[in-house]
Amino acid sequence: MRDFYGTTLPLPLMLGTARYPSPAVMEAAFRQSAAPVATVSLRREQGAGQAFWDMVRGLGVHLLPNTAGCHSAREAITTAQMAREYFGTNWIKLEVIGHADTLQPDPFGLVEAAEALCADGFEVFPYTTEDQVLAARLVDAGCRVLMPWGAPIGSGLGLNNLHGLRSLRAAFPDVAMVIDAGLGLPSHAAQALELGFDAVLLNTAVAEARDPAAMAEAFALACRAGALAAASGPMGQRDMAVPSTPVIGKAWL
């Protein structure tokens, strides 16, 4: 299993901390799923106060601050620097949004911010697309993790471009990759892990479920199943039927 800047996760699941009905429901989702990473927005934390920070810290998970809501490299760099001071970690999920409707990353601002943050000692988790040219630029900038989207943030559409994601995974075999955004069902998470990705990150699918804690557990089980399937060496697809019962020894009448 690939590590994340030297950290190996016991479960390939990262959960967001926004949009839950209450902090208590969010805490229950983390407890029931045993998700080892929580993504936290600096802007949300400023509004939620110390009680929210104390609850997240009490979960005993790795914190992955993010630059959600940033639309320029300069804004993202400043937010990342503030987040490092506030949360006490070099990890940063780098978001530089370029399109208001799809929330697609701005590739130019993303690379600019990644270069600056990596040079400043950050361990950058860039939210990107399945574009291999952009991926190469981010790796050259110093990123040892990539976070390609499955679909637009909050859409629940799953893995929209299977060919592109397979190709990206194959092109960078030594780079840790997390499918981030667009996952709506546990089956989407299992599929991502089966494709060889190292983890998934999601928020809305759990936070907006009727029972967030139960949905978080369902995603955790799906992640375990997908990772186990990938490690077990799944069978390849075939164009024709292959009988599971051998014909050797069959009585011919």
CSV table of C-alpha atoms in Angstrom, one decimal:
chain,number,residue,atom,x,y,z
A,1,MET,CA,0.0,0.0,0.0
A,2,ARG,CA,1.3,3.5,-0.9
A,3,ASP,CA,1.7,5.8,2.0
A,4,PHE,CA,0.8,9.5,2.4
A,5,TYR,CA,4.0,11.4,3.0
A,6,GLY,CA,5.2,8.6,5.2
A,7,THR,CA,1.9,7.9,6.9
A,8,THR,CA,0.1,4.6,6.3
A,9,LEU,CA,-3.7,4.6,7.0
A,10,PRO,CA,-5.4,1.7,8.7
A,11,LEU,CA,-8.5,2.4,6.6
A,12,PRO,CA,-8.5,4.1,3.1
A,13,LEU,CA,-11.3,6.5,4.1
A,14,MET,CA,-11.1,10.2,4.6
A,15,LEU,CA,-14.2,12.1,5.8
A,16,GLY,CA,-15.2,15.8,5.7
A,17,THR,CA,-16.5,17.6,8.7
A,18,ALA,CA,-19.1,19.9,7.0
A,19,ARG,CA,-22.9,19.8,6.4
A,20,TYR,CA,-23.7,17.5,9.3
A,21,PRO,CA,-27.0,18.1,11.2
A,22,SER,CA,-25.0,18.6,14.3
A,23,PRO,CA,-21.4,18.2,15.7
A,24,ALA,CA,-22.6,15.2,17.7
A,25,VAL,CA,-23.8,13.5,14.5
A,26,MET,CA,-20.5,14.2,12.8
A,27,GLU,CA,-18.7,12.7,15.8
A,28,ALA,CA,-20.9,9.6,15.6
A,29,ALA,CA,-20.0,9.2,11.9
A,30,PHE,CA,-16.3,9.2,12.6
A,31,ARG,CA,-16.7,6.8,15.6
A,32,GLN,CA,-18.8,4.3,13.7
A,33,SER,CA,-16.7,4.3,10.5
A,34,ALA,CA,-13.3,4.5,12.2
A,35,ALA,CA,-12.2,6.9,9.4
A,36,PRO,CA,-8.6,7.9,10.2
A,37,VAL,CA,-8.5,11.3,8.5
A,38,ALA,CA,-10.7,14.3,8.8
A,39,THR,CA,-10.7,17.2,6.4
A,40,VAL,CA,-11.2,20.6,8.0
A,41,SER,CA,-11.8,23.9,6.4
A,42,LEU,CA,-10.0,26.9,8.1
A,43,ARG,CA,-13.0,29.1,7.2
A,44,ARG,CA,-15.5,26.6,8.8
A,45,GLU,CA,-13.3,26.4,11.9
A,46,GLN,CA,-13.3,30.1,12.3
A,47,GLY,CA,-17.1,30.1,12.4
A,48,ALA,CA,-17.5,27.0,14.5
A,49,GLY,CA,-15.2,28.0,17.3
A,50,GLN,CA,-13.1,26.2,19.9
A,51,ALA,CA,-15.7,23.6,20.8
A,52,PHE,CA,-15.7,22.2,17.2
A,53,TRP,CA,-11.9,22.0,17.2
A,54,ASP,CA,-11.9,20.2,20.6
A,55,MET,CA,-14.3,17.7,19.3
A,56,VAL,CA,-12.3,17.0,16.1
A,57,ARG,CA,-9.1,16.7,18.1
A,58,GLY,CA,-10.8,14.3,20.5
A,59,LEU,CA,-11.4,11.9,17.6
A,60,GLY,CA,-7.8,11.1,17.5
A,61,VAL,CA,-7.6,11.2,13.7
A,62,HIS,CA,-5.1,12.8,11.2
A,63,LEU,CA,-6.2,16.3,10.3
A,64,LEU,CA,-6.1,17.4,6.6
A,65,PRO,CA,-6.9,21.1,6.5
A,66,ASN,CA,-8.1,22.4,3.1
A,67,THR,CA,-8.2,25.6,1.2
A,68,ALA,CA,-11.9,25.2,0.2
A,69,GLY,CA,-13.4,28.3,-1.4
A,70,CYS,CA,-10.1,29.7,-2.7
A,71,HIS,CA,-10.2,30.9,-6.4
A,72,SER,CA,-6.6,32.0,-6.8
A,73,ALA,CA,-3.2,30.7,-6.0
A,74,ARG,CA,-2.4,33.6,-3.8
A,75,GLU,CA,-5.6,33.1,-1.8
A,76,ALA,CA,-4.9,29.4,-1.4
A,77,ILE,CA,-1.3,29.9,-0.3
A,78,THR,CA,-2.3,32.4,2.3
A,79,THR,CA,-5.1,30.1,3.6
A,80,ALA,CA,-2.7,27.2,3.7
A,81,GLN,CA,-0.2,29.2,5.8
A,82,MET,CA,-2.9,30.2,8.2
A,83,ALA,CA,-4.1,26.6,8.4
A,84,ARG,CA,-0.7,25.3,9.3
A,85,GLU,CA,-0.4,27.7,12.2
A,86,TYR,CA,-3.9,26.9,13.4
A,87,PHE,CA,-3.9,23.2,13.1
A,88,GLY,CA,-0.2,22.4,13.6
A,89,THR,CA,0.3,20.2,10.5
A,90,ASN,CA,2.1,20.4,7.2
A,91,TRP,CA,-0.6,18.4,5.5
A,92,ILE,CA,-2.8,20.6,3.3
A,93,LYS,CA,-5.6,19.7,0.8
A,94,LEU,CA,-5.0,22.2,-1.9
A,95,GLU,CA,-8.1,23.5,-3.7
A,96,VAL,CA,-8.0,26.3,-6.3
A,97,ILE,CA,-11.4,26.5,-7.9
A,98,GLY,CA,-11.6,27.7,-11.5
A,99,HIS,CA,-15.3,27.2,-12.4
A,100,ALA,CA,-18.2,28.3,-10.3
A,101,ASP,CA,-20.7,25.8,-11.5
A,102,THR,CA,-18.7,22.6,-11.7
A,103,LEU,CA,-16.1,23.6,-9.0
A,104,GLN,CA,-13.5,22.2,-11.3
A,105,PRO,CA,-9.9,23.1,-10.3
A,106,ASP,CA,-8.0,25.9,-12.0
A,107,PRO,CA,-5.0,24.0,-13.4
A,108,PHE,CA,-2.8,27.0,-13.7
A,109,GLY,CA,-3.5,28.3,-10.2
A,110,LEU,CA,-3.2,24.8,-8.8
A,111,VAL,CA,0.3,24.3,-10.1
A,112,GLU,CA,1.4,27.7,-9.0
A,113,ALA,CA,0.1,27.2,-5.5
A,114,ALA,CA,1.5,23.7,-5.3
A,115,GLU,CA,5.0,24.8,-6.3
A,116,ALA,CA,5.0,27.5,-3.6
A,117,LEU,CA,3.6,25.3,-0.9
A,118,CYS,CA,5.9,22.4,-1.6
A,119,ALA,CA,8.9,24.7,-1.5
A,120,ASP,CA,7.6,26.0,1.9
A,121,GLY,CA,7.6,22.6,3.4
A,122,PHE,CA,3.9,21.7,3.0
A,123,GLU,CA,2.9,18.1,2.3
A,124,VAL,CA,0.4,18.9,-0.5
A,125,PHE,CA,-2.7,16.9,-1.4
A,126,PRO,CA,-3.9,18.7,-4.6
A,127,TYR,CA,-7.6,18.4,-5.6
A,128,THR,CA,-7.2,17.9,-9.4
A,129,THR,CA,-8.8,16.2,-12.4
A,130,GLU,CA,-7.8,13.0,-14.2
A,131,ASP,CA,-5.7,15.1,-16.7
A,132,GLN,CA,-2.3,13.4,-16.9
A,133,VAL,CA,-0.5,16.5,-18.1
A,134,LEU,CA,-1.7,18.4,-15.0
A,135,ALA,CA,-0.8,15.4,-12.8
A,136,ALA,CA,2.8,15.4,-14.2
A,137,ARG,CA,3.1,19.2,-13.4
A,138,LEU,CA,1.9,18.6,-9.8
A,139,VAL,CA,4.3,15.7,-9.3
A,140,ASP,CA,7.2,17.9,-10.7
A,141,ALA,CA,6.1,20.6,-8.3
A,142,GLY,CA,6.8,18.2,-5.4
A,143,CYS,CA,3.4,16.6,-4.7
A,144,ARG,CA,3.6,13.0,-3.6
A,145,VAL,CA,-0.1,12.6,-3.5
A,146,LEU,CA,-2.8,13.4,-6.1
A,147,MET,CA,-6.5,13.7,-5.4
A,148,PRO,CA,-8.4,13.4,-8.7
A,149,TRP,CA,-12.1,14.0,-8.7
A,150,GLY,CA,-14.6,11.2,-9.4
A,151,ALA,CA,-17.3,13.8,-10.4
A,152,PRO,CA,-18.1,17.4,-9.4
A,153,ILE,CA,-18.1,18.1,-5.7
A,154,GLY,CA,-21.4,17.2,-4.0
A,155,SER,CA,-22.9,15.6,-7.2
A,156,GLY,CA,-23.0,12.0,-6.1
A,157,LEU,CA,-22.4,10.8,-9.6
A,158,GLY,CA,-19.6,8.4,-8.8
A,159,LEU,CA,-16.7,7.8,-11.2
A,160,ASN,CA,-17.6,9.7,-14.3
A,161,ASN,CA,-14.5,8.9,-16.4
A,162,LEU,CA,-13.4,5.4,-15.8
A,163,HIS,CA,-11.0,5.3,-18.7
A,164,GLY,CA,-9.3,8.5,-17.6
A,165,LEU,CA,-9.0,7.4,-14.0
A,166,ARG,CA,-7.6,4.0,-15.0
A,167,SER,CA,-5.1,5.7,-17.3
A,168,LEU,CA,-4.1,8.2,-14.6
A,169,ARG,CA,-3.6,5.4,-12.1
A,170,ALA,CA,-1.5,3.4,-14.5
A,171,ALA,CA,0.6,6.4,-15.6
A,172,PHE,CA,1.8,7.2,-12.0
A,173,PRO,CA,2.2,3.8,-10.3
A,174,ASP,CA,4.3,5.2,-7.4
A,175,VAL,CA,2.2,8.2,-6.5
A,176,ALA,CA,-0.5,7.8,-3.8
A,177,MET,CA,-3.9,8.8,-5.2
A,178,VAL,CA,-7.2,9.6,-3.4
A,179,ILE,CA,-10.5,9.8,-5.3
A,180,ASP,CA,-11.9,13.1,-4.0
A,181,ALA,CA,-15.4,14.5,-4.7
A,182,GLY,CA,-18.5,13.2,-6.4
A,183,LEU,CA,-18.9,9.8,-4.6
A,184,GLY,CA,-22.5,9.2,-3.6
A,185,LEU,CA,-22.7,5.5,-2.8
A,186,PRO,CA,-20.5,3.0,-1.0
A,187,SER,CA,-20.3,1.1,-4.2
A,188,HIS,CA,-18.5,4.1,-5.8
A,189,ALA,CA,-15.9,3.9,-3.1
A,190,ALA,CA,-15.4,0.1,-3.6
A,191,GLN,CA,-15.0,0.7,-7.3
A,192,ALA,CA,-12.4,3.4,-6.7
A,193,LEU,CA,-10.3,1.0,-4.5
A,194,GLU,CA,-10.8,-1.8,-6.9
A,195,LEU,CA,-9.2,0.4,-9.6
A,196,GLY,CA,-6.1,0.7,-7.5
A,197,PHE,CA,-6.6,4.0,-5.8
A,198,ASP,CA,-5.3,4.3,-2.3
A,199,ALA,CA,-8.2,6.0,-0.5
A,200,VAL,CA,-11.4,8.0,-1.0
A,201,LEU,CA,-12.4,11.3,0.4
A,202,LEU,CA,-16.1,12.3,0.8
A,203,ASN,CA,-18.4,14.5,2.8
A,204,THR,CA,-21.8,15.1,1.3
A,205,ALA,CA,-22.8,11.5,0.8
A,206,VAL,CA,-22.4,10.8,4.5
A,207,ALA,CA,-23.4,14.2,6.0
A,208,GLU,CA,-26.7,14.4,4.1
A,209,ALA,CA,-27.7,10.8,4.6
A,210,ARG,CA,-30.8,10.0,6.7
A,211,ASP,CA,-28.4,8.2,9.1
A,212,PRO,CA,-24.9,9.7,8.6
A,213,ALA,CA,-23.3,7.3,11.1
A,214,ALA,CA,-24.7,4.2,9.4
A,215,MET,CA,-23.7,5.6,6.0
A,216,ALA,CA,-20.2,6.3,7.2
A,217,GLU,CA,-19.9,2.7,8.4
A,218,ALA,CA,-21.2,1.5,5.0
A,219,PHE,CA,-18.5,3.5,3.2
A,220,ALA,CA,-15.9,2.1,5.6
A,221,LEU,CA,-17.0,-1.5,4.8
A,222,ALA,CA,-17.0,-0.7,1.1
A,223,CYS,CA,-13.5,0.7,1.3
A,224,ARG,CA,-12.3,-2.5,3.0
A,225,ALA,CA,-13.9,-4.7,0.4
A,226,GLY,CA,-12.5,-2.7,-2.5
A,227,ALA,CA,-9.0,-2.6,-1.1
A,228,LEU,CA,-9.1,-6.3,-0.4
A,229,ALA,CA,-10.4,-7.0,-3.9
A,230,ALA,CA,-7.6,-5.0,-5.5
A,231,ALA,CA,-5.0,-6.7,-3.4
A,232,SER,CA,-6.4,-10.2,-4.2
A,233,GLY,CA,-5.8,-9.8,-7.9
A,234,PRO,CA,-9.3,-9.6,-9.5
A,235,MET,CA,-10.0,-11.6,-12.6
A,236,GLY,CA,-9.9,-9.9,-16.0
A,237,GLN,CA,-12.9,-9.3,-18.2
A,238,ARG,CA,-13.6,-11.8,-21.1
A,239,ASP,CA,-15.5,-11.5,-24.3
A,240,MET,CA,-16.9,-15.0,-24.1
A,241,ALA,CA,-18.4,-17.3,-21.5
A,242,VAL,CA,-16.1,-19.6,-19.6
A,243,PRO,CA,-17.7,-22.5,-17.8
A,244,SER,CA,-17.0,-22.7,-14.1
A,245,THR,CA,-17.5,-26.5,-14.1
A,246,PRO,CA,-14.8,-28.4,-15.9
A,247,VAL,CA,-15.7,-30.8,-18.7
A,248,ILE,CA,-12.9,-33.2,-17.8
A,249,GLY,CA,-14.5,-36.4,-16.4
A,250,LYS,CA,-17.9,-35.5,-17.7
A,251,ALA,CA,-20.0,-38.5,-18.8
A,252,TRP,CA,-20.7,-38.2,-22.5
A,253,LEU,CA,-24.0,-39.8,-23.5
